[in-house]
PDB file of C-alpha atoms and ligand atoms in Angstrom:
ATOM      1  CA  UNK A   1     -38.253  54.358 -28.558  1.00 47.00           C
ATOM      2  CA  UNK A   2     -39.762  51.899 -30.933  1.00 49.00           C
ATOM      3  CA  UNK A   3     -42.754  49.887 -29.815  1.00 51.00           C
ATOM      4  CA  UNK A   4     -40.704  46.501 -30.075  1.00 54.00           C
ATOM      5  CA  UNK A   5     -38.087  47.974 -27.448  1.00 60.00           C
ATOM      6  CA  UNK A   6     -40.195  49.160 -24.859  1.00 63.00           C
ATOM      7  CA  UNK A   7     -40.942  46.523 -21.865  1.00 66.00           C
ATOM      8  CA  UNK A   8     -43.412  44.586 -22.067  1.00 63.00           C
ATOM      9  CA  UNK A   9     -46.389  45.591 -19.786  1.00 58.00           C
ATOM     10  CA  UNK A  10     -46.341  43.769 -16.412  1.00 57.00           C
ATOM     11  CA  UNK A  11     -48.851  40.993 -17.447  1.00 62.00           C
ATOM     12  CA  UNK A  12     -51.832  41.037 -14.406  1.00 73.00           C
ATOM     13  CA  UNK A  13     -51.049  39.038 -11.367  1.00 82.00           C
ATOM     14  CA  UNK A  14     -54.188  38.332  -9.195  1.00 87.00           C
ATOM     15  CA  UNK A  15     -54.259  38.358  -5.081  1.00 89.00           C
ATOM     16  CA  UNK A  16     -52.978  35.084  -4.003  1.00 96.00           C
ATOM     17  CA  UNK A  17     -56.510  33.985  -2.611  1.00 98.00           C
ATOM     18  CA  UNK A  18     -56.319  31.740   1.038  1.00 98.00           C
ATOM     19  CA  UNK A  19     -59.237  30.300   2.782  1.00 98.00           C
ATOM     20  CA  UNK A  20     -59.870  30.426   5.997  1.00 98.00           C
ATOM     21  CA  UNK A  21     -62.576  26.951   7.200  1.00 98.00           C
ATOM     22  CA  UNK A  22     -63.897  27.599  10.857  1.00 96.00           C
ATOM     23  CA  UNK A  23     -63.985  23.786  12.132  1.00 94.00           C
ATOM     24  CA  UNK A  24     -64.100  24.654  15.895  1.00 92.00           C
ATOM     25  CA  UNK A  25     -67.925  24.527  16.720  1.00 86.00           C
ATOM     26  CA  UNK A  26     -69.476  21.794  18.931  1.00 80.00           C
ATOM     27  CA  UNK A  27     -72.398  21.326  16.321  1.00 76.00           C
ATOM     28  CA  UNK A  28     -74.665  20.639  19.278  1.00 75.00           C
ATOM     29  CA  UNK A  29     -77.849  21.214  17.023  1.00 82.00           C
ATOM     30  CA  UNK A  30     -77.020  18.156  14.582  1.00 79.00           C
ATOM     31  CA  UNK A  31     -77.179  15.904  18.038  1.00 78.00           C
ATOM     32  CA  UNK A  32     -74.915  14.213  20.393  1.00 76.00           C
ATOM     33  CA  UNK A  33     -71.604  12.930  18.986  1.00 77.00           C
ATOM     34  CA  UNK A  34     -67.848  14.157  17.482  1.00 79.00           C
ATOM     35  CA  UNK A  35     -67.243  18.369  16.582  1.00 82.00           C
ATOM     36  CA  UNK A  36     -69.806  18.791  14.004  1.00 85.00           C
ATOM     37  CA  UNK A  37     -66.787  18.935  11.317  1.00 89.00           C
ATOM     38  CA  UNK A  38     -65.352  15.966  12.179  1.00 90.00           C
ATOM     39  CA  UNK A  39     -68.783  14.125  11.351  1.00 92.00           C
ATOM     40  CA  UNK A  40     -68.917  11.527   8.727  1.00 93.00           C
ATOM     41  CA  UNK A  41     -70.683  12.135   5.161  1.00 95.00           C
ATOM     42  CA  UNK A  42     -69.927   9.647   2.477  1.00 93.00           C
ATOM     43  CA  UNK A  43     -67.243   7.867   4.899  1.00 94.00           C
ATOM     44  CA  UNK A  44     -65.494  11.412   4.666  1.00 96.00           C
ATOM     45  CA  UNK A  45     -65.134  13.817   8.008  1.00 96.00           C
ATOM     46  CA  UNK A  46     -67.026  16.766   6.514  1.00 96.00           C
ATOM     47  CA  UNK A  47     -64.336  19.143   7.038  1.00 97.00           C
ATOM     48  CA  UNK A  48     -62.131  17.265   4.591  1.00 97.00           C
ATOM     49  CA  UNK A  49     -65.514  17.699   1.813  1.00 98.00           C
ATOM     50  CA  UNK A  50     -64.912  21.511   3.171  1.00 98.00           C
ATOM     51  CA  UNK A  51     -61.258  21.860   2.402  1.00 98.00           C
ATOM     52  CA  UNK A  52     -61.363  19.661  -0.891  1.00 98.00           C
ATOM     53  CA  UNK A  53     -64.154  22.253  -1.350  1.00 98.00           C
ATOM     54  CA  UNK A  54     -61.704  25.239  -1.220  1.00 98.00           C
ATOM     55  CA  UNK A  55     -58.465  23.372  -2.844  1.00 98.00           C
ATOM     56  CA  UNK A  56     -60.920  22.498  -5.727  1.00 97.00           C
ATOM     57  CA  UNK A  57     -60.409  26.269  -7.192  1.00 98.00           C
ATOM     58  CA  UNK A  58     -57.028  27.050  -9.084  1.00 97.00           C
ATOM     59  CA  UNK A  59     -57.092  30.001  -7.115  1.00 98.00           C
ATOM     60  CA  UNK A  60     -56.749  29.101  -3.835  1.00 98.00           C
ATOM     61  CA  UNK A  61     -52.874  28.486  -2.742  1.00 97.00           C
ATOM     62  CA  UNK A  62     -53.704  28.115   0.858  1.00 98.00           C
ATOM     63  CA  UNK A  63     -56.236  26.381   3.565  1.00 98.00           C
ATOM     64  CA  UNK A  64     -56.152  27.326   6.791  1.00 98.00           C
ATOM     65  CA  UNK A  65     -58.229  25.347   8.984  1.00 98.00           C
ATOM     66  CA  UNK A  66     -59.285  26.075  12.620  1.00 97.00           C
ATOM     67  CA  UNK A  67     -59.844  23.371  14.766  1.00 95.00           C
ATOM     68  CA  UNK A  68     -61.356  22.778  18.362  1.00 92.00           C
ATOM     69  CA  UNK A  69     -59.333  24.829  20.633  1.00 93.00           C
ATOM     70  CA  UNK A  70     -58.156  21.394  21.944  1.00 92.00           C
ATOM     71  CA  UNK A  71     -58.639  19.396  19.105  1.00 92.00           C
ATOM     72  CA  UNK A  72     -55.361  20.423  16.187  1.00 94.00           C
ATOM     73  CA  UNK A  73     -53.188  17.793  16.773  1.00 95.00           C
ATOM     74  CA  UNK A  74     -56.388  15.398  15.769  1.00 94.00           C
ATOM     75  CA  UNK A  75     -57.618  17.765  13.094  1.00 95.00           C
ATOM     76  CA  UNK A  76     -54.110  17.504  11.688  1.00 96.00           C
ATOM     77  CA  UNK A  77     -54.087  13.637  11.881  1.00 96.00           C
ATOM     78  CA  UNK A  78     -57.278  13.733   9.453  1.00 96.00           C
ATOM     79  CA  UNK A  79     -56.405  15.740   6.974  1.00 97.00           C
ATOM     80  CA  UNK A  80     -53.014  14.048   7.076  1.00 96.00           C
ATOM     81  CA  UNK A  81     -54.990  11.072   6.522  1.00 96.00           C
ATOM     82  CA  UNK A  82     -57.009  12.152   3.713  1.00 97.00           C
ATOM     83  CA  UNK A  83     -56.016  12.812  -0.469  1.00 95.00           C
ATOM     84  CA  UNK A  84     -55.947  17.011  -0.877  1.00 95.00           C
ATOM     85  CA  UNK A  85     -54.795  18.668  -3.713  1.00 93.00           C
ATOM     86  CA  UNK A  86     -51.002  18.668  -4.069  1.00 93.00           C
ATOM     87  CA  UNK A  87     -50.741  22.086  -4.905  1.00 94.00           C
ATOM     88  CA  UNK A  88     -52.730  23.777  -1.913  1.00 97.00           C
ATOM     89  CA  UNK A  89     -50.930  24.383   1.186  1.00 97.00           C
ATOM     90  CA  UNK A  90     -52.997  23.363   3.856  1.00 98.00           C
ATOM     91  CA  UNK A  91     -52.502  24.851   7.418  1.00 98.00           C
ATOM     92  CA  UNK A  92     -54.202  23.780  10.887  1.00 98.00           C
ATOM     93  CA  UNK A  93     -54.494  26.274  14.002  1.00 98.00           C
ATOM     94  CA  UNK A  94     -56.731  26.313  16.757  1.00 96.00           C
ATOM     95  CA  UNK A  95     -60.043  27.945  17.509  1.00 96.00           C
ATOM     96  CA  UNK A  96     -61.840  29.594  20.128  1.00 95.00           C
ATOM     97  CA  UNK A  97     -64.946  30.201  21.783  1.00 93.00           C
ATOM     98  CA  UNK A  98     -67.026  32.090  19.353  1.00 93.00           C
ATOM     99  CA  UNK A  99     -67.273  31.701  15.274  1.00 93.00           C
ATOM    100  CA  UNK A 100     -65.514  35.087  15.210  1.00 95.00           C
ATOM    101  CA  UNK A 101     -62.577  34.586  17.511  1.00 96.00           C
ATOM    102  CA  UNK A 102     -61.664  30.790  15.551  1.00 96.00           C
ATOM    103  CA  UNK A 103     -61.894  33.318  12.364  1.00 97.00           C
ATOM    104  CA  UNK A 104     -59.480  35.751  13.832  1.00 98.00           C
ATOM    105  CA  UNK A 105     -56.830  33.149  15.013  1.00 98.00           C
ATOM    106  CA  UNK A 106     -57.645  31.620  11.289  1.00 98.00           C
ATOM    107  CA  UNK A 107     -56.777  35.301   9.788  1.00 98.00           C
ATOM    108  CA  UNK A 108     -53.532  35.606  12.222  1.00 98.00           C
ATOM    109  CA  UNK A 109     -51.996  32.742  10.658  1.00 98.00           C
ATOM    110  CA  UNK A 110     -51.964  34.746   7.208  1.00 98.00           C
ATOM    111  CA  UNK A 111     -48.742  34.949   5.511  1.00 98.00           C
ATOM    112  CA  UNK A 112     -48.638  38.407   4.167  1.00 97.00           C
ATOM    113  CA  UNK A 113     -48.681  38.075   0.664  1.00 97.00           C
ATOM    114  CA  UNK A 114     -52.326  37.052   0.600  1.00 98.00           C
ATOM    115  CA  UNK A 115     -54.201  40.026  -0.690  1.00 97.00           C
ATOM    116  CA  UNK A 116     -57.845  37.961  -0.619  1.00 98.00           C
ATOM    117  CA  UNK A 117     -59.140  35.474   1.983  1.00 98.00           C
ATOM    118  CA  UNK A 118     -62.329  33.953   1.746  1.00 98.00           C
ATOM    119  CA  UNK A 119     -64.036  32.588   4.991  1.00 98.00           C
ATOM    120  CA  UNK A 120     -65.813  29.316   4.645  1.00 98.00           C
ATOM    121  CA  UNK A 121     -68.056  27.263   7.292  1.00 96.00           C
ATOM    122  CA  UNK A 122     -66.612  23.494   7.291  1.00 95.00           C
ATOM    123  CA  UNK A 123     -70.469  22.898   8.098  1.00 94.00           C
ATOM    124  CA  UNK A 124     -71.131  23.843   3.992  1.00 97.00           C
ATOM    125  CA  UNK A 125     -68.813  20.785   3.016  1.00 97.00           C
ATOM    126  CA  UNK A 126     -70.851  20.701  -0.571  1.00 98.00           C
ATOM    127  CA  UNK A 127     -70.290  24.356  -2.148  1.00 98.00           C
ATOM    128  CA  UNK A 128     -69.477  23.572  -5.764  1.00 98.00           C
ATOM    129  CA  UNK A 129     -65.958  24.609  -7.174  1.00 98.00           C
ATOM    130  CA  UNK A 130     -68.409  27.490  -9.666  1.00 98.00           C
ATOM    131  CA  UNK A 131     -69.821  29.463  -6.784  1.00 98.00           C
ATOM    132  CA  UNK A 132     -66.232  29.541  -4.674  1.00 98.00           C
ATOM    133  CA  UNK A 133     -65.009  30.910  -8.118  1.00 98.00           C
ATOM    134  CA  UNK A 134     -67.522  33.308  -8.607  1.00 98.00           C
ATOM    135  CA  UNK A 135     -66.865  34.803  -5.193  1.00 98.00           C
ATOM    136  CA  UNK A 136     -62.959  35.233  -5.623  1.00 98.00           C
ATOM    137  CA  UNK A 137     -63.565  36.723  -9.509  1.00 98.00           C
ATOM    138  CA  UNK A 138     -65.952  39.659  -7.965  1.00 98.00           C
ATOM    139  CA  UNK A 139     -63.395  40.118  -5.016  1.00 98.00           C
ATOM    140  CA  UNK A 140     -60.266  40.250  -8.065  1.00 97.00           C
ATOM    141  CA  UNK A 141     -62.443  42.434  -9.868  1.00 96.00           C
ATOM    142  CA  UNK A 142     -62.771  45.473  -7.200  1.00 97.00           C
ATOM    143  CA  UNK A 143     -65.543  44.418  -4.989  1.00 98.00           C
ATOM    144  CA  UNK A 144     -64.131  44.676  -1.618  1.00 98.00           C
ATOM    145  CA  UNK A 145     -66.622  41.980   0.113  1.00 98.00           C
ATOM    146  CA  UNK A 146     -69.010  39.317  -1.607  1.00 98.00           C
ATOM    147  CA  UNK A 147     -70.983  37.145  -0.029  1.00 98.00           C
ATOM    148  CA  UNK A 148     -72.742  34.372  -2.356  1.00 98.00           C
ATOM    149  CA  UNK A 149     -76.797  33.805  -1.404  1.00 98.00           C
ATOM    150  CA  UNK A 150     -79.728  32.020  -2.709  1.00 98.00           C
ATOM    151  CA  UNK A 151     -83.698  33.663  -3.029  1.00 98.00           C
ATOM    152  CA  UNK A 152     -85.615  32.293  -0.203  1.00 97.00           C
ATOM    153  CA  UNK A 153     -88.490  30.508  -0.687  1.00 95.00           C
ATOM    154  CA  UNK A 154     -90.141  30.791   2.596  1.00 96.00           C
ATOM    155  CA  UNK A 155     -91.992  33.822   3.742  1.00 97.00           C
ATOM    156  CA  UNK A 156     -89.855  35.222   6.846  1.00 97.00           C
ATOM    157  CA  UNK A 157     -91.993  36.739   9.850  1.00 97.00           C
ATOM    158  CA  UNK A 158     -89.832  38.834  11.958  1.00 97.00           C
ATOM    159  CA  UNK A 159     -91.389  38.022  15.924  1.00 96.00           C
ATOM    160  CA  UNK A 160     -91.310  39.446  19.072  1.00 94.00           C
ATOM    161  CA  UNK A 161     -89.957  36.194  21.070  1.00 85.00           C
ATOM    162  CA  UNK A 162     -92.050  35.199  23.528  1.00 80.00           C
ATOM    163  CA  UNK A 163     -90.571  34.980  27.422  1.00 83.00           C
ATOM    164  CA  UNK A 164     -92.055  31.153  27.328  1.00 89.00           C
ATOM    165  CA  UNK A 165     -90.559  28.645  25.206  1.00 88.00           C
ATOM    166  CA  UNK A 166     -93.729  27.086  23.146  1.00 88.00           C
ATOM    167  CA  UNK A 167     -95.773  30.018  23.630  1.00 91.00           C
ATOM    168  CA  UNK A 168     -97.212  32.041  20.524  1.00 92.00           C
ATOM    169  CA  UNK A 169     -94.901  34.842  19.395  1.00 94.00           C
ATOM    170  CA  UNK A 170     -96.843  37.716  18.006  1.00 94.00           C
ATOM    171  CA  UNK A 171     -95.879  38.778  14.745  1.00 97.00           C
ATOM    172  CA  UNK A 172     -94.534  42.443  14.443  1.00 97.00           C
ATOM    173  CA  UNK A 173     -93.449  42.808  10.602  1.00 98.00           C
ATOM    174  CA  UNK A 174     -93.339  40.496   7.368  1.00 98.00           C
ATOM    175  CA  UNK A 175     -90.482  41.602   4.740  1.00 97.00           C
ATOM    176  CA  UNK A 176     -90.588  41.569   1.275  1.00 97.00           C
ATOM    177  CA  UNK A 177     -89.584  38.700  -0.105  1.00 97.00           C
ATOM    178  CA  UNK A 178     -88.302  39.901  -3.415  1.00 96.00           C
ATOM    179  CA  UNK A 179     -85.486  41.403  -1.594  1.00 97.00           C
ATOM    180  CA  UNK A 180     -84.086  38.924   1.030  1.00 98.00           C
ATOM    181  CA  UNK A 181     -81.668  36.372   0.484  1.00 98.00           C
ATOM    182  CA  UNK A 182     -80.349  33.664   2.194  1.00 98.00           C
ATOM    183  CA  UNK A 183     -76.223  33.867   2.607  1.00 98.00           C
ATOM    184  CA  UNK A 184     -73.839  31.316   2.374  1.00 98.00           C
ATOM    185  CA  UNK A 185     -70.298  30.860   2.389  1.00 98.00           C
ATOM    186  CA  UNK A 186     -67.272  31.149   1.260  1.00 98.00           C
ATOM    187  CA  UNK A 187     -67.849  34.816   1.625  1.00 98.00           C
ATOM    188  CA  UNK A 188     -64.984  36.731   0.132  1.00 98.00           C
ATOM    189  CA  UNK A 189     -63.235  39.741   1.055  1.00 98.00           C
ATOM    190  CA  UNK A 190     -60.010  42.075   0.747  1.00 98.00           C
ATOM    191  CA  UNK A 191     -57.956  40.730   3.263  1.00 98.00           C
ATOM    192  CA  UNK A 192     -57.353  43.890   4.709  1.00 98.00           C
ATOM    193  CA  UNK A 193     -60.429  45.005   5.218  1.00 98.00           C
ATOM    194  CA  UNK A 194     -61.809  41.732   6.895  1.00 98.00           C
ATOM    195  CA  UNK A 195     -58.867  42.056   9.264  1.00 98.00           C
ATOM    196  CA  UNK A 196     -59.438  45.437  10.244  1.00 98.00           C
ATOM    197  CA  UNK A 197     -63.107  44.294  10.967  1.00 98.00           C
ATOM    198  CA  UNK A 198     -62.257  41.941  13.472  1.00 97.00           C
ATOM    199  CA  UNK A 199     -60.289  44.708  15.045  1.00 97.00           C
ATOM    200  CA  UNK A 200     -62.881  47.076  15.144  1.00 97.00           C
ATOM    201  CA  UNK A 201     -66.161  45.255  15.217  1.00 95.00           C
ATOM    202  CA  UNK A 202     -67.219  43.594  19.159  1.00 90.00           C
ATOM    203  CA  UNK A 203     -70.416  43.373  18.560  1.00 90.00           C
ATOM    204  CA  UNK A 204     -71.885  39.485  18.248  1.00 88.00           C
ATOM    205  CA  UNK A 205     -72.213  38.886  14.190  1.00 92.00           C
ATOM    206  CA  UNK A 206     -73.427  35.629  12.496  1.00 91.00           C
ATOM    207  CA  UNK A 207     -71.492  36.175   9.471  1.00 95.00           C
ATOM    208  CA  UNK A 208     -67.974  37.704   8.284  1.00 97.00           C
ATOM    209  CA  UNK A 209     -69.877  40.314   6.050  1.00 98.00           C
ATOM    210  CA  UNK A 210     -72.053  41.600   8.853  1.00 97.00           C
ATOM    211  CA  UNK A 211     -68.690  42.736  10.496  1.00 97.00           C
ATOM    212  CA  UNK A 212     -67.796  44.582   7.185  1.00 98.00           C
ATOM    213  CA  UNK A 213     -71.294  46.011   7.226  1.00 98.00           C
ATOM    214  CA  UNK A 214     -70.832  47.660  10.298  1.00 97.00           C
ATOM    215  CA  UNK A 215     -67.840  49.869   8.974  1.00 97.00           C
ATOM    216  CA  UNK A 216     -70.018  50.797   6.234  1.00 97.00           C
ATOM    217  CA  UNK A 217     -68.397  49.438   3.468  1.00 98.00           C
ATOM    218  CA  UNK A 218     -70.818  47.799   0.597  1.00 98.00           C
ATOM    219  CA  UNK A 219     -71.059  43.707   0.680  1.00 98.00           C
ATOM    220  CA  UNK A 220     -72.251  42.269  -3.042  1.00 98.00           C
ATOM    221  CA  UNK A 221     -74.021  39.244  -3.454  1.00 98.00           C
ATOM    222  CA  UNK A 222     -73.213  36.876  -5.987  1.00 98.00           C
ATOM    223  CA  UNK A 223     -75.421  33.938  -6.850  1.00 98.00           C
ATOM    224  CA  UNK A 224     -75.033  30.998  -4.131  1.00 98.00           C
ATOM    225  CA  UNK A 225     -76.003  27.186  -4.918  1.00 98.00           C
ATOM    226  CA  UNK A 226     -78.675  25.207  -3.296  1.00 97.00           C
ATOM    227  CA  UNK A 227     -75.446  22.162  -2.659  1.00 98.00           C
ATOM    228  CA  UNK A 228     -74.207  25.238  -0.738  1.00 98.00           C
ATOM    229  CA  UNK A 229     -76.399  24.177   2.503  1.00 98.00           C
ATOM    230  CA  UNK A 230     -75.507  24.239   6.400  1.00 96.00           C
ATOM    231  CA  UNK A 231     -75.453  21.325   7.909  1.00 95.00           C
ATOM    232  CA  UNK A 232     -77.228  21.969  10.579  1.00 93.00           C
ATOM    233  CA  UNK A 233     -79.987  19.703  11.900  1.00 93.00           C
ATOM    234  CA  UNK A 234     -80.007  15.535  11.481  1.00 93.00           C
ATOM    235  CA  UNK A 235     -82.465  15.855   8.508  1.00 96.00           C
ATOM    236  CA  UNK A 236     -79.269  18.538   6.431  1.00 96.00           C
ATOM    237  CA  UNK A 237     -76.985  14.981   6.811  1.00 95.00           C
ATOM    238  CA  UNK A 238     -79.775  12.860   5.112  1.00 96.00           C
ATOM    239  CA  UNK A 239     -79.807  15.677   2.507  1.00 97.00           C
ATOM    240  CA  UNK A 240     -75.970  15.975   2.314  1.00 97.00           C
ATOM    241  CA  UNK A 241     -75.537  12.283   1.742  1.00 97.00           C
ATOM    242  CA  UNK A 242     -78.161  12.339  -1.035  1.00 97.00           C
ATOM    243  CA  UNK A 243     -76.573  15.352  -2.815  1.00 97.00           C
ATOM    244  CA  UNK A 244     -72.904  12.904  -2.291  1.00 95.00           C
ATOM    245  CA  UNK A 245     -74.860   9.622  -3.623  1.00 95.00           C
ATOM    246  CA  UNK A 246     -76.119  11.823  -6.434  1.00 95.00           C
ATOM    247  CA  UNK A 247     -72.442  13.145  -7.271  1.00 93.00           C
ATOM    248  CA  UNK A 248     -71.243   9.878  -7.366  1.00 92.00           C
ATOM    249  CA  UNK A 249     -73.448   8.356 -10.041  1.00 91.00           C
ATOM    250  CA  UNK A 250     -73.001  11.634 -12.206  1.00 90.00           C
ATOM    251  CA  UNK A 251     -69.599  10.855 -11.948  1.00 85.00           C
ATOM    252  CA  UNK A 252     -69.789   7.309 -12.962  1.00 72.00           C
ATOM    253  CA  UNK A 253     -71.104   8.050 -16.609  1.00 65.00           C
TER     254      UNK A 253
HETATM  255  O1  C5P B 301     -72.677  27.186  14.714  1.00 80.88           O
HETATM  256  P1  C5P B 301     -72.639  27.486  13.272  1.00 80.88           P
HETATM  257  O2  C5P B 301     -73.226  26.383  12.444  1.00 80.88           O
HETATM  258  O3  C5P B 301     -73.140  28.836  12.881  1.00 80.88           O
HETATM  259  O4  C5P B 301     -71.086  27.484  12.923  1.00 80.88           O
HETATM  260  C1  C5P B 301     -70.607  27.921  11.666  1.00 80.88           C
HETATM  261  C2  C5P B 301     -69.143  27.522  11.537  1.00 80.88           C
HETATM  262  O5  C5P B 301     -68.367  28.180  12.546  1.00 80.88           O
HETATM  263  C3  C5P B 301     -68.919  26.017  11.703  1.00 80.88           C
HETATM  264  O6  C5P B 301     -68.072  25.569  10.650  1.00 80.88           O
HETATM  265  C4  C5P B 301     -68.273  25.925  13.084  1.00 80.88           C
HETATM  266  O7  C5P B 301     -67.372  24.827  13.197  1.00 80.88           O
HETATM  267  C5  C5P B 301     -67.529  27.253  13.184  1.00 80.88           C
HETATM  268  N1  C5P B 301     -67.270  27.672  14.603  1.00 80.88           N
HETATM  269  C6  C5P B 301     -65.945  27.885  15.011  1.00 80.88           C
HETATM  270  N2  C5P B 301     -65.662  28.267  16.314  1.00 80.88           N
HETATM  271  C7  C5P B 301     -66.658  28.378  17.219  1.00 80.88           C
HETATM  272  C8  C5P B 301     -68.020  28.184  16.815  1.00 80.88           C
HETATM  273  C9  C5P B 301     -68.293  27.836  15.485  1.00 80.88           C
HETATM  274  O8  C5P B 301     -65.012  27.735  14.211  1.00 80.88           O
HETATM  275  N3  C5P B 301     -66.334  28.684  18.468  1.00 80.88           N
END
């Protein structure tokens, strides 16, 4: 057979990449008021920054949001209320009790063909288009979970807590620096493997890659972004609208 009529290689089709947004916590440390996601920055409920945030990448096809356990019929409403991307499918379930249940029921409402999901707090509405990119290129190119971070620039004491609220905790051990790092989200994995965590793994995790930990499969960290913050506290919204204000004028020239 000559070269010219043999087929043509199949040219490389990536994953179809979906993101999953958490949206169902109460948000209780940013203060009284409406679901944390559902807060105003810029004018904008954050969780609408957060799904922009995910649409923004070429790569994603697919947002699935997970709302308040009560609260998807006025999650919907928003987001119907708000410009997205034309071509991203956006989706709206709801949540449960814990971080890691909402992600499950956000995971459930998978459509098979997605071969990558990336999990992303609604409370990081600012994580810039590069860093959501870098994530999903490390996952396409064989790393089964990535998880983007930042150096830390405080010192971390690990305590014994004391019984009393307000009294003195004794320090027991001070870890290197050099080799902690602070994560942030999306985090990025194989969807398969993420879903078989949250059928194996009970135990109370903070973060999607601590699940894959525990089967002991190897998370990578990429590098995060400093816009890539928790909102978390009442002073994170000051910062969140500054980093917005800032956007805008860059924008503007
Ligand atoms: O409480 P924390 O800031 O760690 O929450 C991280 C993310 O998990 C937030 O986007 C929050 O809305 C979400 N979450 C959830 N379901 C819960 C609790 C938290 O989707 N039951």
């Amino acid at each position: 057979m000559s070269d010219e009529s043999r087929p043509a290689p199949a040219p490389h089709t990536p994953a179809p990449t979906a993101a999953v947004i958490p949206a169902a916590g109460r948000g209780v440390r940013l203060g009284p008021g409406a679901p944390k996601a559902l807060r105003a920055l810029g004018g904008t409920p954050m969780l609408v920054h957060a799904v922009r945030s995910m649409a923004a990448s070429r790569a994603v096809s697919l947002v699935v949001v997970v709302a308040p356990p009560d609260g998807a019929g006025e999650v919907q409403g928003i987001l119907d209320a708000h410009a997205l991307p034309e071509r991203t499918d956006v989706r709206v379930v709801p949540g449960g009790e814990t971080r890691q249940e909402s992600v499950r029921l956000g995971l459930d409402a998978l459509p098979p063909e997605y071969g990558v999901v990336l999990v992303h707090d609604a409370a990081r509405p600012l994580v810039p288009v590069d860093t959501v990119d870098a994530v999903i290129e490390a996952v396409r190119g064989g790393a089964p979970a990535v998880v983007p971070a930042v150096p830390l620039a405080d010192t971390v004491k690990q305590v014994a807590p004391a019984g009393v609220p307000g009294e003195p905790e004794p320090v027991v051990a001070t870890p290197s620096r050099a080799v902690l790092r602070a994560v942030q989200t999306p985090q990025g994995f194989d969807r398969e493997l993420l879903v078989r965590a949250h059928a194996e793994v009970t135990d109370e995790v903070t973060d999607d890659a601590s699940m894959v930990e525990r089967l002991g499969v190897t998370v990578v960290v990429v590098p995060g972004h400093e816009e890539a913050f928790k909102v978390t506290r009442p002073l994170d919204l000051v910062l969140a609208e500054a980093v917005l204000a800032r956007r805008r004028l860059n924008d503007g020239f």
